[in-house]
Amino acid sequence: MNKTWDMTGKTVLITGASRGIGAEAARAFSAAGANVALVARSADSLQDLAAELGERVFAIATDVANHSQVEVAVKQTTARFGGLDVLINNAGVIEPISHLSSADPDGWGRAVDINLKGVFYGMRAALPVMKAAGGGTIITVSSGAAHHPIEAWSHYCASKAGAAMLTACLDLEERHNGIRAMGLSPGTVATKMQREIAASGINPVSRIPWEDHVPPEWPARALVWMCSPDADDFVGQEISLRDEAIRARVGLA
């Protein structure tokens, strides 16, 4: 449980950083010595987290569904810290949970804007900076829902499946340019999203006992490990925290 990886001098941009996995990832990367850019829509929450973590942490209120705002966030990060070494595509939404027959088209589309297009916007903005510097790491937080249909989650399953394919395309096109593209499927995590899932009462995931969800610190630690040379064998792949061998590698078992 005490494995550590040194990120001193590296710059990490994390989307969806105001809560849950994103906030814990910010803490983990900051503790490892990295400069951290916090990106989310909630300016107040970001500022509170930046104040908690100190001067190497920078908050940028950003809607990842807006490509211009994402480009600005990357530019501000590189101006502040001199570069960008890691992008963590973590921002995501599960609402509105609904069967296809009654799904709100605007809400369905908004989920795709955040969960899929937001991932593309992050990749598109970060790639020129990383390639100019000789490489970098881009990790997208994935889900088992990317690979299996789940009742009333058509928006989430479709957008996560698309994001997983984006990661595969990124690896195919940019590995030779030094880009380390990977996905992390964290399993069910004790975050606000799981509260929203439980409140829906739809499908078996909503009925998983709270104590069975992993703490957000686990995927946060995994994300830091994935940026280390120890994870080089997994470049181009989606890593699952359900895998006991991966947990052991990260130091979670």
Short mmCIF file of C-alpha atoms in Angstrom, two decimals:
data_model
loop_
_atom_site.label_atom_id
_atom_site.label_comp_id
_atom_site.label_asym_id
_atom_site.label_seq_id
_atom_site.Cartn_x
_atom_site.Cartn_y
_atom_site.Cartn_z
CA MET A 1 0.00 0.00 0.00
CA ASN A 2 3.01 2.32 0.30
CA LYS A 3 4.21 2.32 -3.31
CA THR A 4 5.08 5.79 -4.58
CA TRP A 5 5.97 7.25 -7.98
CA ASP A 6 7.86 10.49 -8.46
CA MET A 7 6.15 13.07 -10.68
CA THR A 8 8.38 15.99 -9.71
CA GLY A 9 8.61 18.52 -12.52
CA LYS A 10 5.76 16.95 -14.52
CA THR A 11 2.58 18.84 -15.34
CA VAL A 12 -0.80 17.11 -15.19
CA LEU A 13 -4.18 18.42 -16.36
CA ILE A 14 -7.19 16.66 -14.82
CA THR A 15 -10.74 17.17 -16.08
CA GLY A 16 -13.68 16.70 -13.75
CA ALA A 17 -11.31 17.65 -10.93
CA SER A 18 -13.82 19.26 -8.57
CA ARG A 19 -14.95 16.03 -6.89
CA GLY A 20 -14.71 12.24 -6.78
CA ILE A 21 -11.95 10.52 -8.71
CA GLY A 22 -10.76 13.80 -10.23
CA ALA A 23 -10.25 15.53 -6.89
CA GLU A 24 -8.50 12.51 -5.39
CA ALA A 25 -6.30 12.25 -8.48
CA ALA A 26 -5.32 15.88 -7.98
CA ARG A 27 -4.30 15.08 -4.41
CA ALA A 28 -2.36 12.01 -5.51
CA PHE A 29 -0.47 13.76 -8.32
CA SER A 30 0.26 16.75 -6.13
CA ALA A 31 1.61 14.46 -3.39
CA ALA A 32 3.84 12.83 -6.03
CA GLY A 33 5.38 16.23 -6.80
CA ALA A 34 3.53 17.18 -10.00
CA ASN A 35 2.22 20.54 -11.10
CA VAL A 36 -1.54 20.10 -11.43
CA ALA A 37 -4.12 21.97 -13.49
CA LEU A 38 -7.64 21.44 -12.16
CA VAL A 39 -10.40 21.63 -14.78
CA ALA A 40 -14.16 21.51 -14.12
CA ARG A 41 -17.24 23.70 -14.36
CA SER A 42 -17.43 24.33 -10.62
CA ALA A 43 -15.11 27.28 -10.04
CA ASP A 44 -15.68 27.48 -6.28
CA SER A 45 -14.92 23.80 -5.68
CA LEU A 46 -11.79 24.04 -7.83
CA GLN A 47 -10.54 27.09 -5.94
CA ASP A 48 -11.07 25.33 -2.60
CA LEU A 49 -9.10 22.32 -3.79
CA ALA A 50 -6.32 24.48 -5.23
CA ALA A 51 -6.07 26.32 -1.90
CA GLU A 52 -5.83 22.98 -0.11
CA LEU A 53 -3.06 21.65 -2.34
CA GLY A 54 -0.84 24.72 -2.66
CA GLU A 55 1.04 26.80 -5.20
CA ARG A 56 1.79 24.00 -7.68
CA VAL A 57 -1.95 23.60 -8.31
CA PHE A 58 -3.88 25.82 -10.73
CA ALA A 59 -7.69 25.97 -11.09
CA ILE A 60 -9.28 26.66 -14.49
CA ALA A 61 -13.11 26.79 -14.67
CA THR A 62 -13.87 24.96 -17.92
CA ASP A 63 -16.76 23.18 -19.61
CA VAL A 64 -15.15 20.21 -21.38
CA ALA A 65 -18.11 20.10 -23.77
CA ASN A 66 -16.82 23.38 -25.26
CA HIS A 67 -13.73 22.81 -27.41
CA SER A 68 -12.63 26.45 -27.25
CA GLN A 69 -12.67 26.41 -23.46
CA VAL A 70 -10.63 23.20 -23.41
CA GLU A 71 -8.06 24.74 -25.77
CA VAL A 72 -7.81 27.77 -23.48
CA ALA A 73 -7.32 25.52 -20.45
CA VAL A 74 -4.42 23.73 -22.14
CA LYS A 75 -2.85 27.04 -23.20
CA GLN A 76 -3.18 28.45 -19.68
CA THR A 77 -1.63 25.32 -18.23
CA THR A 78 1.37 25.42 -20.55
CA ALA A 79 1.81 29.14 -19.91
CA ARG A 80 1.72 28.59 -16.15
CA PHE A 81 3.93 25.51 -15.93
CA GLY A 82 5.90 25.49 -19.17
CA GLY A 83 4.39 22.38 -20.73
CA LEU A 84 1.95 19.51 -20.40
CA ASP A 85 3.06 15.95 -19.68
CA VAL A 86 -0.17 14.21 -18.67
CA LEU A 87 -3.85 14.60 -19.53
CA ILE A 88 -6.40 12.77 -17.39
CA ASN A 89 -9.76 12.67 -19.18
CA ASN A 90 -11.93 12.10 -16.12
CA ALA A 91 -14.95 14.39 -16.55
CA GLY A 92 -18.15 12.41 -16.97
CA VAL A 93 -21.87 12.35 -16.14
CA ILE A 94 -24.36 9.54 -15.58
CA GLU A 95 -27.55 11.63 -15.57
CA PRO A 96 -30.13 11.55 -17.01
CA ILE A 97 -30.62 7.85 -16.29
CA SER A 98 -33.56 6.78 -18.46
CA HIS A 99 -34.81 4.06 -20.76
CA LEU A 100 -34.41 4.81 -24.45
CA SER A 101 -38.16 5.07 -24.97
CA SER A 102 -38.44 8.01 -22.57
CA ALA A 103 -34.95 9.54 -22.77
CA ASP A 104 -34.74 13.31 -23.03
CA PRO A 105 -32.88 14.01 -26.31
CA ASP A 106 -31.16 17.12 -24.97
CA GLY A 107 -29.99 15.39 -21.80
CA TRP A 108 -28.86 12.34 -23.79
CA GLY A 109 -26.89 14.58 -26.13
CA ARG A 110 -25.37 16.57 -23.26
CA ALA A 111 -23.98 13.36 -21.78
CA VAL A 112 -22.34 12.55 -25.11
CA ASP A 113 -20.97 16.10 -25.29
CA ILE A 114 -19.21 15.63 -21.95
CA ASN A 115 -18.33 11.93 -21.90
CA LEU A 116 -17.23 11.56 -25.52
CA LYS A 117 -16.71 14.89 -27.22
CA GLY A 118 -15.04 16.25 -24.09
CA VAL A 119 -12.49 13.44 -24.30
CA PHE A 120 -11.79 14.24 -27.95
CA TYR A 121 -11.45 17.95 -27.20
CA GLY A 122 -8.91 17.20 -24.49
CA MET A 123 -6.89 14.93 -26.75
CA ARG A 124 -7.03 17.38 -29.64
CA ALA A 125 -5.84 20.30 -27.51
CA ALA A 126 -3.10 18.37 -25.69
CA LEU A 127 -1.57 16.48 -28.62
CA PRO A 128 0.26 19.35 -30.35
CA VAL A 129 1.85 20.43 -27.06
CA MET A 130 2.89 16.89 -26.11
CA LYS A 131 4.19 15.99 -29.56
CA ALA A 132 6.29 19.16 -29.70
CA ALA A 133 7.89 18.09 -26.40
CA GLY A 134 8.55 14.53 -27.56
CA GLY A 135 5.62 12.76 -25.97
CA GLY A 136 3.24 12.51 -23.05
CA THR A 137 0.58 10.40 -21.37
CA ILE A 138 -3.17 10.62 -22.06
CA ILE A 139 -5.40 8.50 -19.82
CA THR A 140 -9.17 8.31 -20.14
CA VAL A 141 -11.30 7.07 -17.25
CA SER A 142 -13.40 4.33 -18.77
CA SER A 143 -16.04 1.95 -17.44
CA GLY A 144 -17.35 -1.57 -17.78
CA ALA A 145 -20.29 0.21 -19.41
CA ALA A 146 -18.03 0.84 -22.42
CA HIS A 147 -18.16 -2.87 -23.19
CA HIS A 148 -21.54 -4.11 -21.89
CA PRO A 149 -25.09 -2.73 -22.27
CA ILE A 150 -26.72 -1.61 -19.02
CA GLU A 151 -30.41 -0.87 -18.63
CA ALA A 152 -31.28 2.86 -18.82
CA TRP A 153 -27.66 3.80 -19.45
CA SER A 154 -27.70 4.02 -23.25
CA HIS A 155 -26.15 7.51 -23.15
CA TYR A 156 -23.41 6.42 -20.76
CA CYS A 157 -22.65 3.10 -22.46
CA ALA A 158 -22.53 4.66 -25.92
CA SER A 159 -20.37 7.60 -24.87
CA LYS A 160 -17.95 5.46 -22.84
CA ALA A 161 -17.67 2.97 -25.70
CA GLY A 162 -16.83 5.84 -28.01
CA ALA A 163 -14.21 7.17 -25.60
CA ALA A 164 -12.61 3.73 -25.39
CA MET A 165 -12.38 3.63 -29.17
CA LEU A 166 -10.89 7.13 -29.19
CA THR A 167 -8.16 5.86 -26.90
CA ALA A 168 -7.47 2.95 -29.25
CA CYS A 169 -7.32 5.32 -32.23
CA LEU A 170 -4.99 7.63 -30.34
CA ASP A 171 -2.63 4.77 -29.59
CA LEU A 172 -2.68 3.62 -33.21
CA GLU A 173 -1.93 7.08 -34.58
CA GLU A 174 0.41 8.56 -32.01
CA ARG A 175 2.36 5.87 -30.15
CA HIS A 176 5.29 6.38 -32.53
CA ASN A 177 5.29 10.05 -31.51
CA GLY A 178 5.80 9.16 -27.86
CA ILE A 179 2.15 9.35 -26.78
CA ARG A 180 1.22 6.82 -24.10
CA ALA A 181 -2.55 6.34 -24.49
CA MET A 182 -4.40 4.20 -21.95
CA GLY A 183 -7.79 3.71 -20.33
CA LEU A 184 -8.62 2.99 -16.70
CA SER A 185 -11.78 1.11 -15.79
CA PRO A 186 -12.04 1.69 -12.03
CA GLY A 187 -15.08 -0.44 -11.24
CA THR A 188 -17.78 1.07 -9.03
CA VAL A 189 -16.36 3.89 -6.92
CA ALA A 190 -17.79 5.55 -3.81
CA THR A 191 -18.52 8.96 -5.36
CA LYS A 192 -21.48 11.28 -5.94
CA MET A 193 -22.11 9.49 -9.24
CA GLN A 194 -22.78 6.27 -7.36
CA ARG A 195 -25.26 8.14 -5.15
CA GLU A 196 -27.08 9.24 -8.32
CA ILE A 197 -27.05 5.67 -9.63
CA ALA A 198 -28.42 4.31 -6.35
CA ALA A 199 -31.17 6.95 -6.29
CA SER A 200 -32.39 5.84 -9.72
CA GLY A 201 -33.24 2.35 -8.47
CA ILE A 202 -32.80 1.08 -12.03
CA ASN A 203 -30.64 -1.93 -12.97
CA PRO A 204 -28.45 -4.07 -10.70
CA VAL A 205 -25.70 -1.45 -10.36
CA SER A 206 -28.07 0.78 -8.39
CA ARG A 207 -28.48 -1.99 -5.82
CA ILE A 208 -24.80 -2.60 -5.06
CA PRO A 209 -24.20 -2.00 -1.33
CA TRP A 210 -22.25 1.19 -0.66
CA GLU A 211 -19.54 -0.68 1.22
CA ASP A 212 -18.78 -2.72 -1.92
CA HIS A 213 -17.68 0.34 -3.90
CA VAL A 214 -13.93 1.06 -3.91
CA PRO A 215 -12.72 4.37 -2.46
CA PRO A 216 -11.78 7.09 -4.99
CA GLU A 217 -8.23 7.00 -3.67
CA TRP A 218 -7.75 3.64 -5.45
CA PRO A 219 -8.26 4.87 -9.03
CA ALA A 220 -6.34 8.03 -8.12
CA ARG A 221 -3.31 5.97 -7.14
CA ALA A 222 -3.72 3.85 -10.26
CA LEU A 223 -3.65 6.95 -12.46
CA VAL A 224 -0.35 8.07 -10.96
CA TRP A 225 1.10 4.58 -11.46
CA MET A 226 -0.07 4.53 -15.09
CA CYS A 227 2.14 7.57 -15.74
CA SER A 228 5.23 5.70 -14.53
CA PRO A 229 7.58 3.47 -16.58
CA ASP A 230 6.26 0.53 -14.55
CA ALA A 231 3.05 0.74 -16.59
CA ASP A 232 4.74 0.86 -20.00
CA ASP A 233 3.63 -2.72 -20.76
CA PHE A 234 0.01 -1.50 -20.67
CA VAL A 235 0.27 1.35 -23.18
CA GLY A 236 -2.62 1.14 -25.65
CA GLN A 237 -4.71 -0.95 -23.28
CA GLU A 238 -7.59 -0.43 -20.87
CA ILE A 239 -6.60 -1.39 -17.34
CA SER A 240 -9.24 -2.67 -14.92
CA LEU A 241 -9.01 -2.23 -11.16
CA ARG A 242 -11.13 -5.36 -10.86
CA ASP A 243 -7.97 -7.25 -11.87
CA GLU A 244 -6.22 -8.39 -8.70
CA ALA A 245 -2.86 -8.44 -10.47
CA ILE A 246 -3.28 -4.78 -11.40
CA ARG A 247 -4.25 -3.90 -7.84
CA ALA A 248 -1.11 -5.60 -6.59
CA ARG A 249 1.00 -3.76 -9.15
CA VAL A 250 -0.44 -0.45 -7.99
CA GLY A 251 -0.01 -1.40 -4.35
CA LEU A 252 -3.70 -1.76 -3.52
CA ALA A 253 -3.57 -5.42 -2.52
#
